[in-house]
Structures are given as C-alpha cells and as structure tokens.
Amino acid sequence: MKLRDYQAEVVAADERAWQQHDRVMNVLPTGMGKTEIFVQVAKRWAEREAARERVLVVAPTIELVDQAAAKLEARTGVRPGIEQANRRSLEYSLYRSPFVVGSKPTLCGPRKRYERLDEIGLVIIDECHGATTKPVAEMLDWFVGQGAKVLGVTATPKRHDDKAMANIFDTCAYEMFIADAIPLGWLVPPVAKCVQIESMDLSTVATNGAAGDFKEGDLARAMEDERVVFEIAEVTARESQGLKTVVFCASVAEAKAVAYRLIDKHGVEAGWVCGDKKLCPPESRARILNSFTNDPNGIQIVTNVGVLTTGWDFPGLEHIVMARPTKSLSLYTQIFGRGTRPLPGVVDFDGSTPELRRKAIADSAKPTFKVTDLYDNSLEHKLVGAFDVMAGTMGLEVAKKAQENAEKDGGPVDVDEALAAAKQQIEDEKERKRLAAIKSAARYKSVDVDPMNPHQRAPRVASDRGSVLMNLRPHKGKPLSAVPLGFLRWGLQKGVWNRTPGIRDAVATEVARRSGQPRQSPIEGITLPAPAAVQKSIDGINAALLET
C-alpha cells in the first residue's frame, strides 16, 4: 500500500531519530493512520534485520491487539504471534513469527510475560500516552537494556495527571495535531454546540489533585441523577435528528438510563454498551454496534462508557455528545477524534492537494461532524471541550472566549470560524485597552476668519501636532517646543537619553533649531537624522513614552 506523503515522512523521521536515541515517539491525530505507519515501520525493520531481530507491538486492549495483528498480516503476509491472556506466542520453534502482538495488561502483569519473548529488536507501544506506569517503564528498560529500540505512537501526548512523556521517551520524531490536519484536508471539520444542563451540578464533585480529572465515583453519582439523565436524553434526541450519534457517559448506570429514556420517551432507536462482559456480553455489544455501523435503519444512537473511546473506528459517525464531563484534554481528544474521519475513499486519490481534499470532504455525504458539549449549571470547573482541542497554538484564552461566545449564541458554530473570531476579539480588546491607557491631550490653536472677505487669508497656525513629547518631569507630556531650551541642553549634556536614541535625536534637532543651527548638533559626536526619519518615528515614540 502506498503511504501518504506525511506517513512516509514519519517513517523517515523515526529512522533518523533512532540514530541518536533509543526511545522515540510519534504524535498523530486519530484518523491519520497511526496503525498503518507503525506496521510499515515494523515491516521494514523485519526485512532489514532479515528476521534476526523481531518486532513486538504492545496494545492497550484486546480489540487493538487483534486490529494490529490483522493489519500486520495483511501488509506482510505473515501471521504474528499473539501474547494475550491464554493466547501465547510460539517462541521455541523454527517457525516462530518475526512479529509479536501483545496486550499491555498481559505483558506487564505480575508474571512479566514479556521476559519470555526472545530477540526483540523493536518495541512499538500503541496509545503510548498510557505508557508512563511503572510496569511499562520496567518492560521498556528490560528490552532497551538488551539493545532494542522503542517507538511510541499516540494522538494525545499530554496527560491530565501531568506525568511527562519525557520520562519514558527521549524525543518526539514527528508531531501533528487535529488543528493541523483539518486545514490540510485529511480530517472532517467540526461544528460544535454548547448546552448547559440546568439540573447538572458538578460543584461538589471532587478531583484527583489540582490538575487531575474528576473522581469517577463522585462524577457517576452526579450524572446518574434522574433529572440529569432526562435532560441529557432530551438534548441528545433534539440535536441528533437522524444523525448517527454516540453519547459518551460517566458510568454504566448513566449509559443505560439515557438509552432507555431515548427509546421510551423519545422513540429513538438506541442501545448501550460497556466493557464489563457480565453486564454487556460480547455478543450483545457486537449486535448493537453492528446495527449501528452497518444498518442505516438500525440503531441510531449508542450510549457507552469506556468502550468507544479508543480502538473503535467508524467513519460514518456524524455526531458526538459529551455527557461525560472531563478536565482531561487527553481523554477529550480521544473522544473528539472518533468523529473526524472522512468517509472511505474521499481524500485518497491521485493528485490530491489540501484544497482538493477539503473540497472533496465538503462535497461528500459527511462534510462536517457535530459535537454537542454538555456543561453543568454551576460552571464551577473548567471543562475541556471542542474549542480546547481545536485551539492549537491559539492558546487557552482564545478557546475560553470562543466557548463563551458559543454559549451565548446558543446554536451550532463552526469551530474554526469561532476560534478565529475569538482571537480577533481578544486582539481588538487588547488594542482598545492600550489606546485608552495612552495619556495624551489634544493641542490646537484657532483663529477667526471672515469667510465673506475674499482678501483675508487664514494665517498659518503653529501646531505641536507631530512633536515628540517630553518624558521627564517637570515637563513630562509637553511637546519639545514647549520645554525650556536650557533643560533640553542639560539633558543632552548629561546623556539622559543615550538609551533612547529616537528621543535623543529629536531633542538634539529641537535644540539645534532653536539655537539657529538647523543642521548642526550642539553636542559633539551626535549626527542628526534627516527630519523625515525623525518625524516617521514620532507617533511610536509618543505611545511608548506616555505608557511609562
């Protein structure tokens, strides 16, 4: 399979990084083909090493283990070994695979099953933002100590608990975020709506430390309140309007209650799924998700808790409802990324460019995807939302302003346009405050003129407009023409303006003018600038001086 341009760049960047480092990381948004990239890296590694050194892929969930194994087999024609629960890689045989895919819980469990894997030259950590735990660190130390290299891939390098990825990885070889990928035409742009739930109150919900997310038990109790459930269901039914929708919930009880309310009260085809096999057997989950993804007339809305956040890809997803309030940018970015994938075949074509890809998305059956962010009535906590993910380098101030504007507007807004408007609004407000802070006085002179007398000409009025203003007391704020000549000469002699050459030159020019020496400086060593050059900087000098 031919790689996209940026995917080839990632592979090349990893190769360069390994020349100087043992552990490197890639950051790419969901939908940009992280699995395709690391599979190509694994394939090239195995081919280059002629199967002498093998490749281990570590995935966080069973679904991602099977997904990575299937992709490896499809791209290489070789079935990888599996190290997960009761499945074991065939290690002691001439026919062992050059690839092993294992689950993080199995490999890093108490038995440390990674130690049974032999001749591993490359370890690939999928969803590596979860790799900062002590067991994973010990596993990587084990392999690196034997000469292995490490590659971590993730869409969300920032963790809400502020554990630095630098503690695990030496460098980030390639980095791209959702806010970068959408203008390039690889992902679908979002349309967001902020809805405040009147009965939801998070003011008493505790957090895990100053920078942590909500405590799960406290958040679950707040979200399971029947009034909150009823409002979530009502908002979801109203905003979905036939769109394939996933609702992200804080608990199984919330997910079940919202789904049943949608069915019983609003007449919507809905289902719920969770990761607990006792509460939601695998066959039940498969049936619900199959109806949702493959049947246009089947289930329209799926509520879930902890199942569809990672490892689940459905390009046809049109609407996300965030009914699991969070302070974690990492968690929200994972959820947000479920909706950014374009429909199959839309952006991959010969001769594609960012402009052509954006047009292809706009003309497709999924030109945008919708995000409904639910906020509590107290606004006690700063919750992460769509604007935070898309703000990119604009910063938190712009994201907050865009969110506030969206809440006031009350309707769906294009996130890019809302952020751009918020950024301009903040810049305008800062400029207005700057101008208001400048202390200046209008100076003018007037003369009476008889408009009926054709022989009377208006005399030339002397004006101080354009003069540099003095910055020293007792004459601060006066134009230089109104400052005593002796004071100006004293300042030049003492060198008080040597650090501000613009003022020094203007004072020297004024002294020369009033001394009858228009082009000669009274101070030796000072070269007077051309009058035009002095006049050009006057406005800027005044603004800087009068703010001090």
mmCIF file of C-alpha atoms in Angstrom, residues 148-439:
data_model
loop_
_atom_site.group_PDB
_atom_site.id
_atom_site.type_symbol
_atom_site.label_atom_id
_atom_site.label_comp_id
_atom_site.label_asym_id
_atom_site.label_seq_id
_atom_site.Cartn_x
_atom_site.Cartn_y
_atom_site.Cartn_z
ATOM 1 C CA ALA A 148 16.168 -2.831 21.460
ATOM 2 C CA LYS A 149 14.723 0.414 20.099
ATOM 3 C CA VAL A 150 11.310 1.784 21.116
ATOM 4 C CA LEU A 151 8.588 3.584 19.121
ATOM 5 C CA GLY A 152 5.554 5.104 20.841
ATOM 6 C CA VAL A 153 2.508 6.332 18.909
ATOM 7 C CA THR A 154 -0.365 8.395 20.266
ATOM 8 C CA ALA A 155 -2.897 11.074 19.419
ATOM 9 C CA THR A 156 -2.749 12.636 22.887
ATOM 10 C CA PRO A 157 0.717 13.128 24.360
ATOM 11 C CA LYS A 158 -0.488 15.373 27.203
ATOM 12 C CA ARG A 159 -1.845 13.510 30.230
ATOM 13 C CA HIS A 160 -4.199 15.133 32.730
ATOM 14 C CA ASP A 161 -2.014 13.927 35.617
ATOM 15 C CA ASP A 162 0.954 15.834 34.114
ATOM 16 C CA LYS A 163 3.245 12.801 34.065
ATOM 17 C CA ALA A 164 5.799 13.820 31.459
ATOM 18 C CA MET A 165 6.189 11.628 28.417
ATOM 19 C CA ALA A 166 9.837 12.691 28.547
ATOM 20 C CA ASN A 167 10.267 10.303 31.468
ATOM 21 C CA ILE A 168 9.711 7.430 29.024
ATOM 22 C CA PHE A 169 10.707 8.734 25.582
ATOM 23 C CA ASP A 170 13.881 10.523 24.532
ATOM 24 C CA THR A 171 12.430 12.571 21.689
ATOM 25 C CA CYS A 172 9.331 13.184 19.555
ATOM 26 C CA ALA A 173 10.306 12.395 15.969
ATOM 27 C CA TYR A 174 7.076 13.656 14.365
ATOM 28 C CA GLU A 175 4.150 15.697 15.638
ATOM 29 C CA MET A 176 0.818 16.697 14.097
ATOM 30 C CA PHE A 177 -2.445 17.668 15.794
ATOM 31 C CA ILE A 178 -6.115 17.772 14.786
ATOM 32 C CA ALA A 179 -5.922 21.549 14.323
ATOM 33 C CA ASP A 180 -3.116 20.972 11.790
ATOM 34 C CA ALA A 181 -4.689 18.046 9.924
ATOM 35 C CA ILE A 182 -8.100 19.620 9.187
ATOM 36 C CA PRO A 183 -6.725 22.551 7.104
ATOM 37 C CA LEU A 184 -4.597 20.017 5.214
ATOM 38 C CA GLY A 185 -7.804 18.277 4.148
ATOM 39 C CA TRP A 186 -7.197 14.962 5.889
ATOM 40 C CA LEU A 187 -9.915 15.231 8.549
ATOM 41 C CA VAL A 188 -13.519 16.435 8.701
ATOM 42 C CA PRO A 189 -14.073 19.848 10.355
ATOM 43 C CA PRO A 190 -16.308 20.013 13.450
ATOM 44 C CA VAL A 191 -19.416 22.056 14.153
ATOM 45 C CA ALA A 192 -19.886 22.491 17.902
ATOM 46 C CA LYS A 193 -22.722 23.427 20.201
ATOM 47 C CA CYS A 194 -22.505 24.174 23.923
ATOM 48 C CA VAL A 195 -25.520 23.186 26.027
ATOM 49 C CA GLN A 196 -25.849 23.955 29.725
ATOM 50 C CA ILE A 197 -27.745 21.259 31.640
ATOM 51 C CA GLU A 198 -29.828 23.015 34.274
ATOM 52 C CA SER A 199 -30.017 20.122 36.725
ATOM 53 C CA MET A 200 -26.347 19.080 36.401
ATOM 54 C CA ASP A 201 -24.254 20.384 39.304
ATOM 55 C CA LEU A 202 -20.565 19.466 39.479
ATOM 56 C CA SER A 203 -19.648 21.971 42.191
ATOM 57 C CA THR A 204 -19.315 19.224 44.807
ATOM 58 C CA VAL A 205 -17.569 16.667 42.559
ATOM 59 C CA ALA A 206 -14.007 16.138 43.770
ATOM 60 C CA THR A 207 -10.967 15.896 41.514
ATOM 61 C CA ASN A 208 -7.806 13.824 41.698
ATOM 62 C CA GLY A 209 -5.436 16.613 42.678
ATOM 63 C CA ALA A 210 -5.165 20.161 41.375
ATOM 64 C CA ALA A 211 -4.531 19.093 37.760
ATOM 65 C CA GLY A 212 -6.481 15.830 37.812
ATOM 66 C CA ASP A 213 -9.770 14.748 36.315
ATOM 67 C CA PHE A 214 -12.968 14.140 38.268
ATOM 68 C CA LYS A 215 -13.114 11.233 40.695
ATOM 69 C CA GLU A 216 -15.117 8.562 38.906
ATOM 70 C CA GLY A 217 -17.426 7.691 41.808
ATOM 71 C CA ASP A 218 -18.379 11.308 42.534
ATOM 72 C CA LEU A 219 -18.894 12.096 38.850
ATOM 73 C CA ALA A 220 -21.010 8.967 38.319
ATOM 74 C CA ARG A 221 -23.358 9.888 41.164
ATOM 75 C CA ALA A 222 -23.804 13.409 39.788
ATOM 76 C CA MET A 223 -24.536 12.156 36.262
ATOM 77 C CA GLU A 224 -26.893 9.369 37.347
ATOM 78 C CA ASP A 225 -29.400 11.788 38.861
ATOM 79 C CA GLU A 226 -32.664 11.132 37.011
ATOM 80 C CA ARG A 227 -33.211 14.812 36.240
ATOM 81 C CA VAL A 228 -29.767 14.962 34.633
ATOM 82 C CA VAL A 229 -30.466 11.778 32.661
ATOM 83 C CA PHE A 230 -33.782 13.143 31.381
ATOM 84 C CA GLU A 231 -32.159 16.380 30.206
ATOM 85 C CA ILE A 232 -29.251 14.560 28.523
ATOM 86 C CA ALA A 233 -31.711 12.337 26.644
ATOM 87 C CA GLU A 234 -33.815 15.322 25.608
ATOM 88 C CA VAL A 235 -30.811 17.289 24.343
ATOM 89 C CA THR A 236 -29.441 14.224 22.531
ATOM 90 C CA ALA A 237 -32.755 13.499 20.792
ATOM 91 C CA ARG A 238 -33.180 17.138 19.798
ATOM 92 C CA GLU A 239 -29.637 17.598 18.484
ATOM 93 C CA SER A 240 -29.288 14.229 16.727
ATOM 94 C CA GLN A 241 -32.201 14.462 14.297
ATOM 95 C CA GLY A 242 -31.354 11.249 12.452
ATOM 96 C CA LEU A 243 -27.565 11.577 12.722
ATOM 97 C CA LYS A 244 -25.534 8.523 13.695
ATOM 98 C CA THR A 245 -24.683 9.543 17.249
ATOM 99 C CA VAL A 246 -22.502 8.267 20.095
ATOM 100 C CA VAL A 247 -23.059 9.512 23.643
ATOM 101 C CA PHE A 248 -20.063 9.281 25.979
ATOM 102 C CA CYS A 249 -21.163 8.683 29.564
ATOM 103 C CA ALA A 250 -19.537 8.601 33.004
ATOM 104 C CA SER A 251 -20.982 5.295 34.226
ATOM 105 C CA VAL A 252 -22.847 2.187 33.118
ATOM 106 C CA ALA A 253 -25.935 3.326 35.008
ATOM 107 C CA GLU A 254 -25.930 6.661 33.152
ATOM 108 C CA ALA A 255 -25.427 4.969 29.766
ATOM 109 C CA LYS A 256 -28.276 2.539 30.360
ATOM 110 C CA ALA A 257 -30.645 5.185 31.701
ATOM 111 C CA VAL A 258 -30.032 7.600 28.821
ATOM 112 C CA ALA A 259 -30.506 4.832 26.223
ATOM 113 C CA TYR A 260 -33.776 3.636 27.797
ATOM 114 C CA ARG A 261 -35.073 7.212 28.065
ATOM 115 C CA LEU A 262 -34.310 7.783 24.363
ATOM 116 C CA ILE A 263 -36.251 4.625 23.468
ATOM 117 C CA ASP A 264 -39.204 5.017 25.818
ATOM 118 C CA LYS A 265 -39.746 8.774 25.838
ATOM 119 C CA HIS A 266 -38.377 9.990 22.502
ATOM 120 C CA GLY A 267 -38.987 6.965 20.279
ATOM 121 C CA VAL A 268 -35.379 6.749 19.100
ATOM 122 C CA GLU A 269 -33.652 3.505 18.161
ATOM 123 C CA ALA A 270 -30.886 3.370 20.779
ATOM 124 C CA GLY A 271 -28.600 0.910 22.517
ATOM 125 C CA TRP A 272 -25.920 0.939 25.208
ATOM 126 C CA VAL A 273 -22.561 -0.817 25.551
ATOM 127 C CA CYS A 274 -19.850 -1.074 28.181
ATOM 128 C CA GLY A 275 -16.645 -3.008 28.765
ATOM 129 C CA ASP A 276 -17.984 -5.231 31.571
ATOM 130 C CA LYS A 277 -18.658 -8.611 29.961
ATOM 131 C CA LYS A 278 -21.071 -9.620 32.725
ATOM 132 C CA LEU A 279 -23.228 -6.534 32.241
ATOM 133 C CA CYS A 280 -22.800 -6.383 28.462
ATOM 134 C CA PRO A 281 -21.853 -9.757 26.924
ATOM 135 C CA PRO A 282 -19.621 -9.608 23.826
ATOM 136 C CA GLU A 283 -22.391 -10.926 21.584
ATOM 137 C CA SER A 284 -24.760 -8.192 22.771
ATOM 138 C CA ARG A 285 -22.148 -5.498 22.199
ATOM 139 C CA ALA A 286 -21.352 -6.885 18.720
ATOM 140 C CA ARG A 287 -25.051 -6.954 17.789
ATOM 141 C CA ILE A 288 -25.624 -3.341 18.872
ATOM 142 C CA LEU A 289 -22.506 -1.977 17.178
ATOM 143 C CA ASN A 290 -23.187 -3.951 14.002
ATOM 144 C CA SER A 291 -26.699 -2.494 13.795
ATOM 145 C CA PHE A 292 -25.308 0.989 14.444
ATOM 146 C CA THR A 293 -22.499 0.858 11.882
ATOM 147 C CA ASN A 294 -23.974 -1.290 9.103
ATOM 148 C CA ASP A 295 -27.744 -0.710 9.109
ATOM 149 C CA PRO A 296 -28.922 2.768 8.021
ATOM 150 C CA ASN A 297 -32.341 1.962 9.505
ATOM 151 C CA GLY A 298 -30.952 0.289 12.613
ATOM 152 C CA ILE A 299 -29.762 1.753 15.881
ATOM 153 C CA GLN A 300 -29.239 5.484 15.542
ATOM 154 C CA ILE A 301 -27.765 6.373 18.945
ATOM 155 C CA VAL A 302 -25.337 4.366 21.070
ATOM 156 C CA THR A 303 -24.559 5.347 24.635
ATOM 157 C CA ASN A 304 -21.327 3.950 26.053
ATOM 158 C CA VAL A 305 -18.855 4.128 28.893
ATOM 159 C CA GLY A 306 -15.179 3.361 28.306
ATOM 160 C CA VAL A 307 -15.683 1.242 25.151
ATOM 161 C CA LEU A 308 -15.698 3.508 22.105
ATOM 162 C CA THR A 309 -13.040 5.969 23.301
ATOM 163 C CA THR A 310 -10.097 4.148 21.688
ATOM 164 C CA GLY A 311 -9.721 1.286 19.232
ATOM 165 C CA TRP A 312 -13.110 1.812 17.589
ATOM 166 C CA ASP A 313 -13.239 3.350 14.130
ATOM 167 C CA PHE A 314 -16.460 4.207 12.327
ATOM 168 C CA PRO A 315 -16.038 6.843 9.579
ATOM 169 C CA GLY A 316 -19.835 7.190 9.332
ATOM 170 C CA LEU A 317 -20.090 8.693 12.833
ATOM 171 C CA GLU A 318 -21.796 12.072 12.462
ATOM 172 C CA HIS A 319 -22.449 13.319 15.992
ATOM 173 C CA ILE A 320 -20.744 13.127 19.396
ATOM 174 C CA VAL A 321 -22.498 14.032 22.636
ATOM 175 C CA MET A 322 -20.116 14.623 25.544
ATOM 176 C CA ALA A 323 -22.168 13.503 28.554
ATOM 177 C CA ARG A 324 -19.017 12.595 30.468
ATOM 178 C CA PRO A 325 -17.681 15.953 31.724
ATOM 179 C CA THR A 326 -13.892 15.969 31.899
ATOM 180 C CA LYS A 327 -10.933 18.181 32.677
ATOM 181 C CA SER A 328 -8.607 15.882 30.722
ATOM 182 C CA LEU A 329 -7.542 17.160 27.311
ATOM 183 C CA SER A 330 -6.137 13.713 26.554
ATOM 184 C CA LEU A 331 -9.445 11.940 27.185
ATOM 185 C CA TYR A 332 -11.492 14.517 25.311
ATOM 186 C CA THR A 333 -9.133 14.471 22.322
ATOM 187 C CA GLN A 334 -9.521 10.684 22.061
ATOM 188 C CA ILE A 335 -13.314 11.044 22.110
ATOM 189 C CA PHE A 336 -13.289 14.006 19.699
ATOM 190 C CA GLY A 337 -11.180 12.016 17.240
ATOM 191 C CA ARG A 338 -13.925 9.417 16.820
ATOM 192 C CA GLY A 339 -15.787 11.864 14.576
ATOM 193 C CA THR A 340 -13.013 13.378 12.463
ATOM 194 C CA ARG A 341 -12.551 10.520 9.982
ATOM 195 C CA PRO A 342 -13.756 11.258 6.448
ATOM 196 C CA LEU A 343 -15.770 8.628 4.614
ATOM 197 C CA PRO A 344 -13.718 5.909 2.873
ATOM 198 C CA GLY A 345 -12.093 6.949 -0.389
ATOM 199 C CA VAL A 346 -12.903 10.645 -0.081
ATOM 200 C CA VAL A 347 -9.404 12.076 0.481
ATOM 201 C CA ASP A 348 -7.160 9.398 -1.028
ATOM 202 C CA PHE A 349 -6.936 9.975 -4.782
ATOM 203 C CA ASP A 350 -4.255 10.732 -7.358
ATOM 204 C CA GLY A 351 -3.117 14.325 -7.484
ATOM 205 C CA SER A 352 -4.720 15.255 -4.168
ATOM 206 C CA THR A 353 -3.828 18.612 -2.616
ATOM 207 C CA PRO A 354 -5.100 20.248 0.586
ATOM 208 C CA GLU A 355 -7.528 22.374 -1.422
ATOM 209 C CA LEU A 356 -8.848 19.419 -3.425
ATOM 210 C CA ARG A 357 -9.175 17.251 -0.318
ATOM 211 C CA ARG A 358 -11.101 19.950 1.552
ATOM 212 C CA LYS A 359 -13.436 20.293 -1.437
ATOM 213 C CA ALA A 360 -13.874 16.513 -1.622
ATOM 214 C CA ILE A 361 -14.877 16.439 2.057
ATOM 215 C CA ALA A 362 -17.238 19.387 1.601
ATOM 216 C CA ASP A 363 -18.918 17.614 -1.331
ATOM 217 C CA SER A 364 -19.168 14.255 0.467
ATOM 218 C CA ALA A 365 -22.046 12.832 2.498
ATOM 219 C CA LYS A 366 -20.122 13.870 5.629
ATOM 220 C CA PRO A 367 -18.947 17.468 5.078
ATOM 221 C CA THR A 368 -18.746 18.137 8.833
ATOM 222 C CA PHE A 369 -19.348 16.307 12.077
ATOM 223 C CA LYS A 370 -21.290 17.649 15.011
ATOM 224 C CA VAL A 371 -20.174 17.934 18.630
ATOM 225 C CA THR A 372 -22.556 18.686 21.488
ATOM 226 C CA ASP A 373 -20.711 19.645 24.667
ATOM 227 C CA LEU A 374 -22.762 19.462 27.864
ATOM 228 C CA TYR A 375 -21.858 21.784 30.736
ATOM 229 C CA ASP A 376 -23.175 21.970 34.292
ATOM 230 C CA ASN A 377 -25.220 24.805 35.730
ATOM 231 C CA SER A 378 -22.586 25.828 38.278
ATOM 232 C CA LEU A 379 -19.684 26.247 35.839
ATOM 233 C CA GLU A 380 -17.588 25.606 38.917
ATOM 234 C CA HIS A 381 -14.995 23.672 36.948
ATOM 235 C CA LYS A 382 -13.221 24.493 33.698
ATOM 236 C CA LEU A 383 -14.299 21.602 31.492
ATOM 237 C CA VAL A 384 -12.453 20.623 28.341
ATOM 238 C CA GLY A 385 -14.476 20.923 25.133
ATOM 239 C CA ALA A 386 -14.243 21.081 21.349
ATOM 240 C CA PHE A 387 -12.699 24.557 21.366
ATOM 241 C CA ASP A 388 -9.801 23.407 23.556
ATOM 242 C CA VAL A 389 -8.928 20.624 21.108
ATOM 243 C CA MET A 390 -9.106 22.881 18.054
ATOM 244 C CA ALA A 391 -7.410 25.944 19.564
ATOM 245 C CA GLY A 392 -3.950 24.586 18.745
ATOM 246 C CA THR A 393 -1.339 27.314 19.149
ATOM 247 C CA MET A 394 -4.018 29.970 19.775
ATOM 248 C CA GLY A 395 -3.972 29.115 23.465
ATOM 249 C CA LEU A 396 -6.453 28.623 26.293
ATOM 250 C CA GLU A 397 -7.549 32.277 26.346
ATOM 251 C CA VAL A 398 -8.870 32.060 22.788
ATOM 252 C CA ALA A 399 -10.509 28.669 23.458
ATOM 253 C CA LYS A 400 -12.286 30.048 26.526
ATOM 254 C CA LYS A 401 -13.512 33.147 24.684
ATOM 255 C CA ALA A 402 -14.805 31.031 21.766
ATOM 256 C CA GLN A 403 -16.631 28.740 24.176
ATOM 257 C CA GLU A 404 -18.211 31.707 25.990
ATOM 258 C CA ASN A 405 -19.370 33.162 22.671
ATOM 259 C CA ALA A 406 -20.822 29.803 21.636
ATOM 260 C CA GLU A 407 -22.730 29.501 24.898
ATOM 261 C CA LYS A 408 -24.226 32.963 24.409
ATOM 262 C CA ASP A 409 -25.068 32.253 20.765
ATOM 263 C CA GLY A 410 -26.914 29.055 21.645
ATOM 264 C CA GLY A 411 -26.640 27.476 18.188
ATOM 265 C CA PRO A 412 -24.165 25.300 16.304
ATOM 266 C CA VAL A 413 -20.982 27.130 15.334
ATOM 267 C CA ASP A 414 -18.107 26.295 13.018
ATOM 268 C CA VAL A 415 -15.218 25.758 15.445
ATOM 269 C CA ASP A 416 -12.514 27.204 13.169
ATOM 270 C CA GLU A 417 -14.570 30.318 12.487
ATOM 271 C CA ALA A 418 -15.478 30.699 16.181
ATOM 272 C CA LEU A 419 -11.826 30.453 17.223
ATOM 273 C CA ALA A 420 -10.705 32.955 14.577
ATOM 274 C CA ALA A 421 -13.435 35.382 15.685
ATOM 275 C CA ALA A 422 -12.471 34.933 19.348
ATOM 276 C CA LYS A 423 -8.807 35.559 18.570
ATOM 277 C CA GLN A 424 -9.651 38.774 16.688
ATOM 278 C CA GLN A 425 -11.967 39.852 19.519
ATOM 279 C CA ILE A 426 -9.217 39.405 22.107
ATOM 280 C CA GLU A 427 -6.727 41.315 19.948
ATOM 281 C CA ASP A 428 -9.223 44.157 19.460
ATOM 282 C CA GLU A 429 -9.897 44.337 23.212
ATOM 283 C CA LYS A 430 -6.170 44.489 23.983
ATOM 284 C CA GLU A 431 -5.603 47.222 21.406
ATOM 285 C CA ARG A 432 -8.529 49.224 22.779
ATOM 286 C CA LYS A 433 -7.117 48.970 26.310
ATOM 287 C CA ARG A 434 -3.674 50.004 25.054
ATOM 288 C CA LEU A 435 -5.034 53.092 23.317
ATOM 289 C CA ALA A 436 -7.169 54.003 26.331
ATOM 290 C CA ALA A 437 -4.089 53.888 28.545
ATOM 291 C CA ILE A 438 -2.164 56.455 26.479
ATOM 292 C CA LYS A 439 -2.170 59.784 28.294
#
